[in-house]
mmCIF file of C-alpha atoms in Angstrom:
data_model
loop_
_atom_site.group_PDB
_atom_site.id
_atom_site.type_symbol
_atom_site.label_atom_id
_atom_site.label_comp_id
_atom_site.label_asym_id
_atom_site.label_seq_id
_atom_site.Cartn_x
_atom_site.Cartn_y
_atom_site.Cartn_z
ATOM 1 C CA MET A 24 -29.339 17.516 -5.710
ATOM 2 C CA ILE A 25 -32.295 15.753 -7.330
ATOM 3 C CA GLN A 26 -31.764 12.022 -7.691
ATOM 4 C CA LYS A 27 -33.234 10.180 -10.635
ATOM 5 C CA PRO A 28 -35.334 7.099 -9.853
ATOM 6 C CA TYR A 29 -33.230 3.966 -9.853
ATOM 7 C CA ILE A 30 -33.975 1.611 -12.761
ATOM 8 C CA PRO A 31 -32.156 -1.739 -12.477
ATOM 9 C CA ILE A 32 -29.966 -2.783 -15.391
ATOM 10 C CA LEU A 33 -31.714 -5.651 -17.165
ATOM 11 C CA LYS A 34 -29.518 -8.692 -17.731
ATOM 12 C CA THR A 35 -30.389 -11.294 -20.325
ATOM 13 C CA SER A 36 -29.467 -14.958 -20.519
ATOM 14 C CA GLY A 37 -25.723 -15.485 -20.677
ATOM 15 C CA PHE A 38 -24.766 -12.445 -18.601
ATOM 16 C CA LEU A 39 -21.505 -13.388 -16.887
ATOM 17 C CA PRO A 40 -19.276 -10.482 -15.838
ATOM 18 C CA ASN A 41 -16.920 -12.668 -13.780
ATOM 19 C CA PRO A 42 -16.230 -15.714 -15.952
ATOM 20 C CA ILE A 43 -12.919 -16.648 -14.336
ATOM 21 C CA ALA A 44 -13.379 -15.586 -10.701
ATOM 22 C CA GLY A 45 -12.152 -18.737 -8.969
ATOM 23 C CA ASN A 46 -12.356 -20.608 -12.289
ATOM 24 C CA ILE A 47 -8.904 -20.403 -13.856
ATOM 25 C CA PRO A 48 -8.655 -23.304 -16.359
ATOM 26 C CA ILE A 49 -6.062 -25.941 -15.558
ATOM 27 C CA TYR A 50 -3.936 -25.036 -18.612
ATOM 28 C CA ALA A 51 -3.539 -21.462 -17.270
ATOM 29 C CA ASP A 52 -3.275 -22.261 -13.546
ATOM 30 C CA SER A 53 0.407 -22.049 -12.618
ATOM 31 C CA ILE A 54 -0.350 -22.685 -8.940
ATOM 32 C CA THR A 55 -1.752 -26.136 -9.654
ATOM 33 C CA ASN A 56 0.794 -26.876 -12.376
ATOM 34 C CA PRO A 57 3.809 -24.532 -12.728
ATOM 35 C CA LYS A 58 4.828 -26.338 -15.939
ATOM 36 C CA VAL A 59 2.044 -24.575 -17.877
ATOM 37 C CA ILE A 60 3.951 -21.266 -17.697
ATOM 38 C CA GLY A 61 5.090 -20.301 -21.179
ATOM 39 C CA THR A 62 2.871 -22.742 -23.060
ATOM 40 C CA THR A 63 0.759 -21.493 -25.957
ATOM 41 C CA ASN A 64 -2.534 -22.023 -24.106
ATOM 42 C CA TYR A 65 -1.197 -20.293 -21.000
ATOM 43 C CA ASN A 66 0.045 -17.266 -22.944
ATOM 44 C CA GLU A 67 -3.138 -16.937 -24.980
ATOM 45 C CA PHE A 68 -5.331 -17.129 -21.883
ATOM 46 C CA TRP A 69 -3.423 -14.454 -19.964
ATOM 47 C CA ASP A 70 -3.085 -12.228 -23.039
ATOM 48 C CA GLU A 71 -6.888 -12.314 -23.276
ATOM 49 C CA GLN A 72 -7.299 -11.503 -19.579
ATOM 50 C CA ILE A 73 -4.900 -8.570 -19.807
ATOM 51 C CA ASP A 74 -6.784 -7.283 -22.859
ATOM 52 C CA ARG A 75 -10.081 -7.473 -20.956
ATOM 53 C CA CYS A 76 -8.586 -5.645 -17.976
ATOM 54 C CA ILE A 77 -7.342 -2.852 -20.242
ATOM 55 C CA ASN A 78 -10.108 -2.591 -22.855
ATOM 56 C CA GLY A 79 -13.079 -4.063 -21.015
ATOM 57 C CA TYR A 80 -15.312 -7.055 -21.651
ATOM 58 C CA ASP A 81 -18.745 -7.448 -23.207
ATOM 59 C CA THR A 82 -21.268 -9.946 -21.900
ATOM 60 C CA ALA A 83 -24.909 -10.259 -22.969
ATOM 61 C CA GLY A 84 -24.845 -6.784 -24.460
ATOM 62 C CA ILE A 85 -23.405 -5.069 -21.366
ATOM 63 C CA HIS A 86 -19.903 -3.579 -21.375
ATOM 64 C CA ILE A 87 -17.817 -4.207 -18.261
ATOM 65 C CA PRO A 88 -15.028 -1.587 -18.017
ATOM 66 C CA GLY A 89 -11.505 -2.927 -17.566
ATOM 67 C CA ARG A 90 -11.111 -1.773 -13.977
ATOM 68 C CA TYR A 91 -14.387 -3.422 -13.018
ATOM 69 C CA TYR A 92 -13.474 -6.636 -14.838
ATOM 70 C CA PHE A 93 -10.241 -6.746 -12.833
ATOM 71 C CA PHE A 94 -12.161 -6.136 -9.592
ATOM 72 C CA LEU A 95 -14.786 -8.816 -10.236
ATOM 73 C CA ASN A 96 -12.415 -11.504 -11.473
ATOM 74 C CA PHE A 97 -9.176 -11.045 -9.560
ATOM 75 C CA VAL A 98 -9.807 -9.167 -6.301
ATOM 76 C CA ILE A 99 -10.713 -11.249 -3.250
ATOM 77 C CA LEU A 100 -12.575 -9.474 -0.449
ATOM 78 C CA LYS A 101 -12.964 -10.338 3.215
ATOM 79 C CA GLY A 102 -16.676 -11.195 3.294
ATOM 80 C CA LEU A 103 -18.881 -11.951 6.266
ATOM 81 C CA GLN A 104 -18.396 -15.662 5.622
ATOM 82 C CA GLY A 105 -14.722 -15.517 4.740
ATOM 83 C CA PRO A 106 -12.752 -14.579 1.597
ATOM 84 C CA GLN A 107 -14.899 -14.168 -1.507
ATOM 85 C CA TYR A 108 -14.926 -12.624 -4.958
ATOM 86 C CA PRO A 109 -17.116 -9.508 -5.281
ATOM 87 C CA PHE A 110 -20.747 -9.748 -6.336
ATOM 88 C CA PHE A 111 -21.783 -7.830 -9.447
ATOM 89 C CA VAL A 112 -23.668 -4.698 -8.336
ATOM 90 C CA ASP A 113 -25.325 -2.193 -10.694
ATOM 91 C CA LEU A 114 -23.995 0.698 -8.617
ATOM 92 C CA ASP A 115 -20.412 -0.550 -8.936
ATOM 93 C CA LEU A 116 -20.816 -0.747 -12.722
ATOM 94 C CA GLU A 117 -22.083 2.848 -12.732
ATOM 95 C CA TYR A 118 -19.089 3.907 -10.653
ATOM 96 C CA HIS A 119 -16.550 2.297 -12.960
ATOM 97 C CA ASN A 120 -18.301 3.706 -16.028
ATOM 98 C CA LEU A 121 -17.992 7.135 -14.414
ATOM 99 C CA VAL A 122 -14.294 6.578 -13.673
ATOM 100 C CA ALA A 123 -13.710 5.674 -17.339
ATOM 101 C CA TRP A 124 -15.696 8.736 -18.498
ATOM 102 C CA VAL A 125 -13.848 11.107 -16.151
ATOM 103 C CA LYS A 126 -10.484 9.862 -17.381
ATOM 104 C CA GLU A 127 -11.472 9.953 -21.040
ATOM 105 C CA ASN A 128 -12.739 13.524 -20.707
ATOM 106 C CA ARG A 129 -9.825 14.740 -18.558
ATOM 107 C CA LYS A 130 -12.043 15.772 -15.658
ATOM 108 C CA PRO A 131 -10.413 16.482 -12.265
ATOM 109 C CA GLY A 132 -12.197 13.693 -10.443
ATOM 110 C CA ILE A 133 -15.165 12.316 -8.548
ATOM 111 C CA VAL A 134 -16.647 13.449 -5.248
ATOM 112 C CA SER A 135 -18.558 10.615 -3.586
ATOM 113 C CA LEU A 136 -21.033 10.718 -0.727
ATOM 114 C CA LYS A 137 -21.661 7.337 0.880
ATOM 115 C CA ALA A 138 -23.256 5.558 3.787
ATOM 116 C CA ARG A 139 -20.901 3.707 6.132
ATOM 117 C CA ARG A 140 -19.454 0.330 5.163
ATOM 118 C CA LYS A 141 -20.787 0.354 1.609
ATOM 119 C CA GLY A 142 -17.623 -0.797 -0.173
ATOM 120 C CA LEU A 143 -16.344 2.421 -1.745
ATOM 121 C CA SER A 144 -12.934 2.009 -0.099
ATOM 122 C CA GLU A 145 -12.663 -1.468 -1.623
ATOM 123 C CA LEU A 146 -13.315 -0.002 -5.064
ATOM 124 C CA ALA A 147 -10.718 2.690 -4.404
ATOM 125 C CA GLN A 148 -7.949 0.321 -3.306
ATOM 126 C CA ALA A 149 -8.675 -1.877 -6.325
ATOM 127 C CA ILE A 150 -8.133 1.140 -8.600
ATOM 128 C CA LEU A 151 -4.641 1.431 -7.105
ATOM 129 C CA ALA A 152 -4.009 -2.310 -7.478
ATOM 130 C CA TYR A 153 -5.186 -2.093 -11.084
ATOM 131 C CA GLY A 154 -2.954 0.868 -11.885
ATOM 132 C CA LEU A 155 0.187 -0.895 -10.654
ATOM 133 C CA ARG A 156 -0.465 -3.761 -13.050
ATOM 134 C CA PHE A 157 -1.750 -2.085 -16.175
ATOM 135 C CA ILE A 158 -0.227 1.439 -16.282
ATOM 136 C CA GLU A 159 3.520 1.637 -16.762
ATOM 137 C CA GLY A 160 5.283 3.836 -14.216
ATOM 138 C CA TYR A 161 2.042 4.206 -12.277
ATOM 139 C CA ARG A 162 1.800 6.649 -9.382
ATOM 140 C CA GLY A 163 -1.036 6.517 -6.879
ATOM 141 C CA ALA A 164 -1.638 8.042 -3.464
ATOM 142 C CA VAL A 165 -3.920 7.752 -0.458
ATOM 143 C CA ALA A 166 -4.384 10.845 1.700
ATOM 144 C CA ALA A 167 -6.502 11.349 4.813
ATOM 145 C CA GLY A 168 -6.700 13.630 7.812
ATOM 146 C CA ILE A 169 -6.628 10.813 10.357
ATOM 147 C CA GLU A 170 -4.127 7.959 10.389
ATOM 148 C CA THR A 171 -6.886 5.406 11.057
ATOM 149 C CA TYR A 172 -8.376 6.039 7.621
ATOM 150 C CA THR A 173 -5.058 5.882 5.762
ATOM 151 C CA THR A 174 -4.196 2.647 7.568
ATOM 152 C CA GLY A 175 -7.650 1.192 6.938
ATOM 153 C CA LEU A 176 -7.412 1.618 3.184
ATOM 154 C CA ARG A 177 -3.792 0.443 3.235
ATOM 155 C CA ASN A 178 -4.887 -2.776 4.952
ATOM 156 C CA LYS A 179 -7.476 -3.398 2.222
ATOM 157 C CA PHE A 180 -4.815 -2.766 -0.412
ATOM 158 C CA ASN A 181 -2.392 -5.157 1.295
ATOM 159 C CA SER A 182 -5.082 -7.829 1.461
ATOM 160 C CA THR A 183 -5.584 -7.632 -2.301
ATOM 161 C CA GLN A 184 -1.849 -7.905 -2.978
ATOM 162 C CA SER A 185 -1.482 -10.976 -0.775
ATOM 163 C CA SER A 186 -4.548 -12.825 -2.064
ATOM 164 C CA ILE A 187 -4.411 -12.121 -5.789
ATOM 165 C CA ILE A 188 -3.665 -15.028 -8.103
ATOM 166 C CA LYS A 189 0.028 -15.820 -8.487
ATOM 167 C CA ASP A 190 0.111 -14.923 -12.192
ATOM 168 C CA LEU A 191 -0.822 -11.297 -11.415
ATOM 169 C CA ARG A 192 1.400 -10.797 -8.383
ATOM 170 C CA LEU A 193 4.082 -8.123 -8.433
ATOM 171 C CA ASN A 194 7.671 -8.015 -7.251
ATOM 172 C CA VAL A 195 7.897 -5.565 -4.335
ATOM 173 C CA LEU A 196 10.992 -3.386 -3.927
ATOM 174 C CA GLU A 197 9.802 -1.333 -0.971
ATOM 175 C CA ASP A 198 6.940 -1.725 1.489
ATOM 176 C CA ASN A 199 6.699 0.603 4.474
ATOM 177 C CA ASP A 200 4.235 2.963 6.137
ATOM 178 C CA LYS A 201 4.749 5.646 3.493
ATOM 179 C CA GLN A 202 5.370 3.791 0.264
ATOM 180 C CA TYR A 203 4.695 0.627 -1.711
ATOM 181 C CA LYS A 204 7.034 0.261 -4.696
ATOM 182 C CA ILE A 205 7.133 -2.453 -7.356
ATOM 183 C CA GLY A 206 9.827 -3.372 -9.870
ATOM 184 C CA PHE A 207 13.092 -5.285 -10.069
ATOM 185 C CA GLU A 208 16.711 -4.693 -9.185
ATOM 186 C CA ILE A 209 18.838 -5.178 -12.276
ATOM 187 C CA LYS A 210 22.608 -5.607 -12.049
ATOM 188 C CA ASP A 211 24.486 -2.918 -13.941
ATOM 189 C CA PRO A 212 27.837 -3.370 -15.779
ATOM 190 C CA ILE A 213 29.911 -1.999 -12.895
ATOM 191 C CA GLY A 214 28.521 -4.384 -10.294
ATOM 192 C CA GLY A 215 25.808 -2.244 -8.753
ATOM 193 C CA TYR A 216 22.047 -2.425 -9.099
ATOM 194 C CA VAL A 217 19.456 -0.196 -10.736
ATOM 195 C CA GLU A 218 15.683 -0.364 -10.535
ATOM 196 C CA GLY A 219 13.891 -1.670 -13.601
ATOM 197 C CA GLY A 220 10.715 -3.369 -14.719
ATOM 198 C CA TYR A 221 7.229 -1.959 -15.166
ATOM 199 C CA GLY A 222 7.590 0.266 -12.104
ATOM 200 C CA GLY A 223 4.950 1.796 -9.891
ATOM 201 C CA ILE A 224 4.612 3.521 -6.524
ATOM 202 C CA ILE A 225 1.726 4.017 -4.092
ATOM 203 C CA SER A 226 2.192 6.750 -1.451
ATOM 204 C CA PHE A 227 0.287 6.857 1.857
ATOM 205 C CA GLU A 228 0.099 10.134 3.786
ATOM 206 C CA THR A 229 -1.764 11.334 6.865
ATOM 207 C CA MET A 230 -2.038 15.094 6.404
ATOM 208 C CA TYR A 231 -3.618 16.451 9.605
ATOM 209 C CA ASP A 232 -0.474 18.465 10.372
ATOM 210 C CA ASP A 233 0.714 19.319 6.854
ATOM 211 C CA TRP A 234 -1.464 19.276 3.749
ATOM 212 C CA THR A 235 1.507 19.841 1.402
ATOM 213 C CA LYS A 236 3.147 16.432 1.892
ATOM 214 C CA LEU A 237 2.397 15.256 -1.655
ATOM 215 C CA GLU A 238 3.582 18.389 -3.452
ATOM 216 C CA GLY A 239 6.248 17.999 -6.109
ATOM 217 C CA GLU A 240 5.064 14.552 -7.234
ATOM 218 C CA TYR A 241 2.901 13.369 -10.128
ATOM 219 C CA PHE A 242 -0.027 10.999 -9.804
ATOM 220 C CA ASN A 243 -2.430 8.978 -11.917
ATOM 221 C CA ASP A 244 -4.894 8.547 -9.038
ATOM 222 C CA VAL A 245 -5.241 10.182 -5.613
ATOM 223 C CA ILE A 246 -7.707 8.790 -3.077
ATOM 224 C CA MET A 247 -8.870 11.396 -0.543
ATOM 225 C CA GLU A 248 -10.183 8.952 2.051
ATOM 226 C CA GLU A 249 -12.945 9.911 4.526
ATOM 227 C CA SER A 250 -12.730 13.529 3.425
ATOM 228 C CA GLY A 251 -15.580 14.523 5.719
ATOM 229 C CA ARG A 252 -13.167 13.968 8.624
ATOM 230 C CA PHE A 253 -10.322 15.886 7.009
ATOM 231 C CA LYS A 254 -10.337 19.510 8.125
ATOM 232 C CA TYR A 255 -7.813 20.593 5.489
ATOM 233 C CA CYS A 256 -9.222 18.596 2.590
ATOM 234 C CA GLY A 257 -9.668 21.745 0.482
ATOM 235 C CA PRO A 258 -6.086 23.020 0.848
ATOM 236 C CA ALA A 259 -4.769 19.473 0.327
ATOM 237 C CA VAL A 260 -6.641 19.090 -2.972
ATOM 238 C CA SER A 261 -5.349 22.497 -4.112
ATOM 239 C CA SER A 262 -1.817 21.501 -3.110
ATOM 240 C CA ILE A 263 -1.929 18.138 -4.902
ATOM 241 C CA ARG A 264 -3.803 19.232 -8.037
ATOM 242 C CA PRO A 265 -0.702 20.375 -10.003
ATOM 243 C CA ALA A 266 0.621 16.812 -9.588
ATOM 244 C CA LEU A 267 -2.353 15.578 -11.647
ATOM 245 C CA GLU A 268 -2.026 18.170 -14.407
ATOM 246 C CA PHE A 269 0.041 18.489 -17.560
ATOM 247 C CA GLY A 270 -0.309 22.060 -18.716
ATOM 248 C CA SER A 271 -4.037 22.772 -18.795
ATOM 249 C CA GLN A 272 -5.005 19.097 -19.042
ATOM 250 C CA MET A 273 -5.882 16.766 -16.194
ATOM 251 C CA LEU A 274 -3.935 13.534 -16.574
ATOM 252 C CA GLY A 275 -4.687 12.225 -13.081
ATOM 253 C CA THR A 276 -7.883 11.730 -11.109
ATOM 254 C CA PHE A 277 -9.058 12.718 -7.629
ATOM 255 C CA TYR A 278 -11.431 10.460 -5.693
ATOM 256 C CA VAL A 279 -12.764 12.669 -2.896
ATOM 257 C CA GLN A 280 -14.969 10.413 -0.809
ATOM 258 C CA GLY A 281 -16.686 10.838 2.516
ATOM 259 C CA THR A 282 -19.476 9.542 4.718
ATOM 260 C CA GLY A 283 -22.727 11.475 5.040
ATOM 261 C CA GLY A 284 -24.062 12.581 8.410
ATOM 262 C CA ASN A 285 -23.848 15.607 10.661
ATOM 263 C CA ILE A 286 -21.869 18.519 9.275
ATOM 264 C CA LEU A 287 -18.873 18.946 11.593
ATOM 265 C CA SER A 288 -16.151 21.569 11.442
ATOM 266 C CA THR A 289 -13.932 18.939 9.831
ATOM 267 C CA SER A 290 -16.391 18.285 6.994
ATOM 268 C CA LYS A 291 -16.926 21.812 5.655
ATOM 269 C CA ASP A 292 -14.444 21.423 2.789
ATOM 270 C CA PHE A 293 -15.953 18.105 1.759
ATOM 271 C CA LYS A 294 -19.456 19.607 1.859
ATOM 272 C CA ASP A 295 -18.217 22.458 -0.327
ATOM 273 C CA PHE A 296 -16.822 19.983 -2.872
ATOM 274 C CA TRP A 297 -20.146 18.136 -2.933
ATOM 275 C CA ASP A 298 -22.376 21.223 -3.067
ATOM 276 C CA ASN A 299 -20.240 22.980 -5.678
ATOM 277 C CA ALA A 300 -18.900 20.021 -7.645
ATOM 278 C CA GLU A 301 -19.446 21.737 -11.007
ATOM 279 C CA ALA A 302 -17.296 24.701 -9.976
ATOM 280 C CA TYR A 303 -14.415 22.372 -9.113
ATOM 281 C CA GLY A 304 -14.923 20.240 -12.219
ATOM 282 C CA PHE A 305 -15.851 17.187 -10.140
ATOM 283 C CA GLU A 306 -18.531 14.646 -10.959
ATOM 284 C CA ARG A 307 -20.837 13.657 -8.102
ATOM 285 C CA PHE A 308 -21.437 10.023 -7.192
ATOM 286 C CA TRP A 309 -23.899 9.153 -4.455
ATOM 287 C CA VAL A 310 -23.712 5.730 -2.782
ATOM 288 C CA PRO A 311 -26.997 5.177 -0.920
ATOM 289 C CA GLY A 312 -27.080 2.201 1.405
ATOM 290 C CA SER A 313 -30.240 0.808 -0.177
ATOM 291 C CA ARG A 314 -28.513 0.459 -3.569
ATOM 292 C CA MET A 315 -25.886 -1.865 -2.096
ATOM 293 C CA PHE A 316 -28.279 -4.389 -0.524
#
C-alpha cells in the first residue's frame, strides 16, 4: 500500500480541542460542591458537554468529532509521569474522523496496523466507554485469541470507568470477567425488581478454543484485539458479522487491529484482512510509530 506523505494539520491561534480537561468550572463541579447539581448553570454546562460529545466541537476552524472530544476531555490515561489527560495528536483526529465516516457510510469496519505501544487500544476502549454513555441500549464487545490481550484492554477500560469525572459515571449492575452491564434496578408493582435506565453491555471473550462465542448477539462496536495473534480471527469475524448487520446494512463496526512484524501462522487471517481490505469492505488505518512521537 502506498502511503501519502504526512502533512501536519495547521492550527491557528485559539485552537483548543480540550477546553475542560481538568478545568471543570466551579458551578459545574459536583465533586467540589455537590449543591450545584440541578442548578441552571450546572444543567446548561453539562447539556453543552453532552452535545459536544454527540455532535462534535469546532475550534479554530477544525472539527473535533464527538468521540474524540470525549476522549480528550474526559478520559484519563496512565502516563509515564502518572495519570494525565491525552495530548491532541493529528493521527488520533484522523482515526476518529475515519470512525465517524465508516459509521455514517455503513461500512463494516476498520483494519489497523500499528507499532507496539502506540495507543490504539486506549482509543478502542474509549470507544466502548463512549458508547455506554451516549448510545441507548449500547452493545460492545472485545474479542481476542489470547486471554492476555482481552484482559489488557479490559484493564484500560476499567481504569477509564474508575477515573472519569463523577458527573459522567455510570451505575454498574454487573461486572465480571465476561460482562460489564450498566443500568438500574427498578422496583416493580409486585415487589420484585426489573432492570431499567439507559442500559448497555460490554462483553469480553477469549476465543482461542471457540470462535462462535459471540454469535446470536447484536453489537454497535466489536474490538478484535491483537488480531495478528489470533489464529481464528477470520472465522470469528465471519461468525460475529451478522450481529452487526440489519438486513443488508451494517449497523455495527469492527475494529480489527494488530501489531506489525513477522508473519506467523497466527497472523495469516489478519494479513489477509489488511491486504484485501477492499474485498471485505474494511478501511485501512496505519499507525506508524513516528506519527505518535
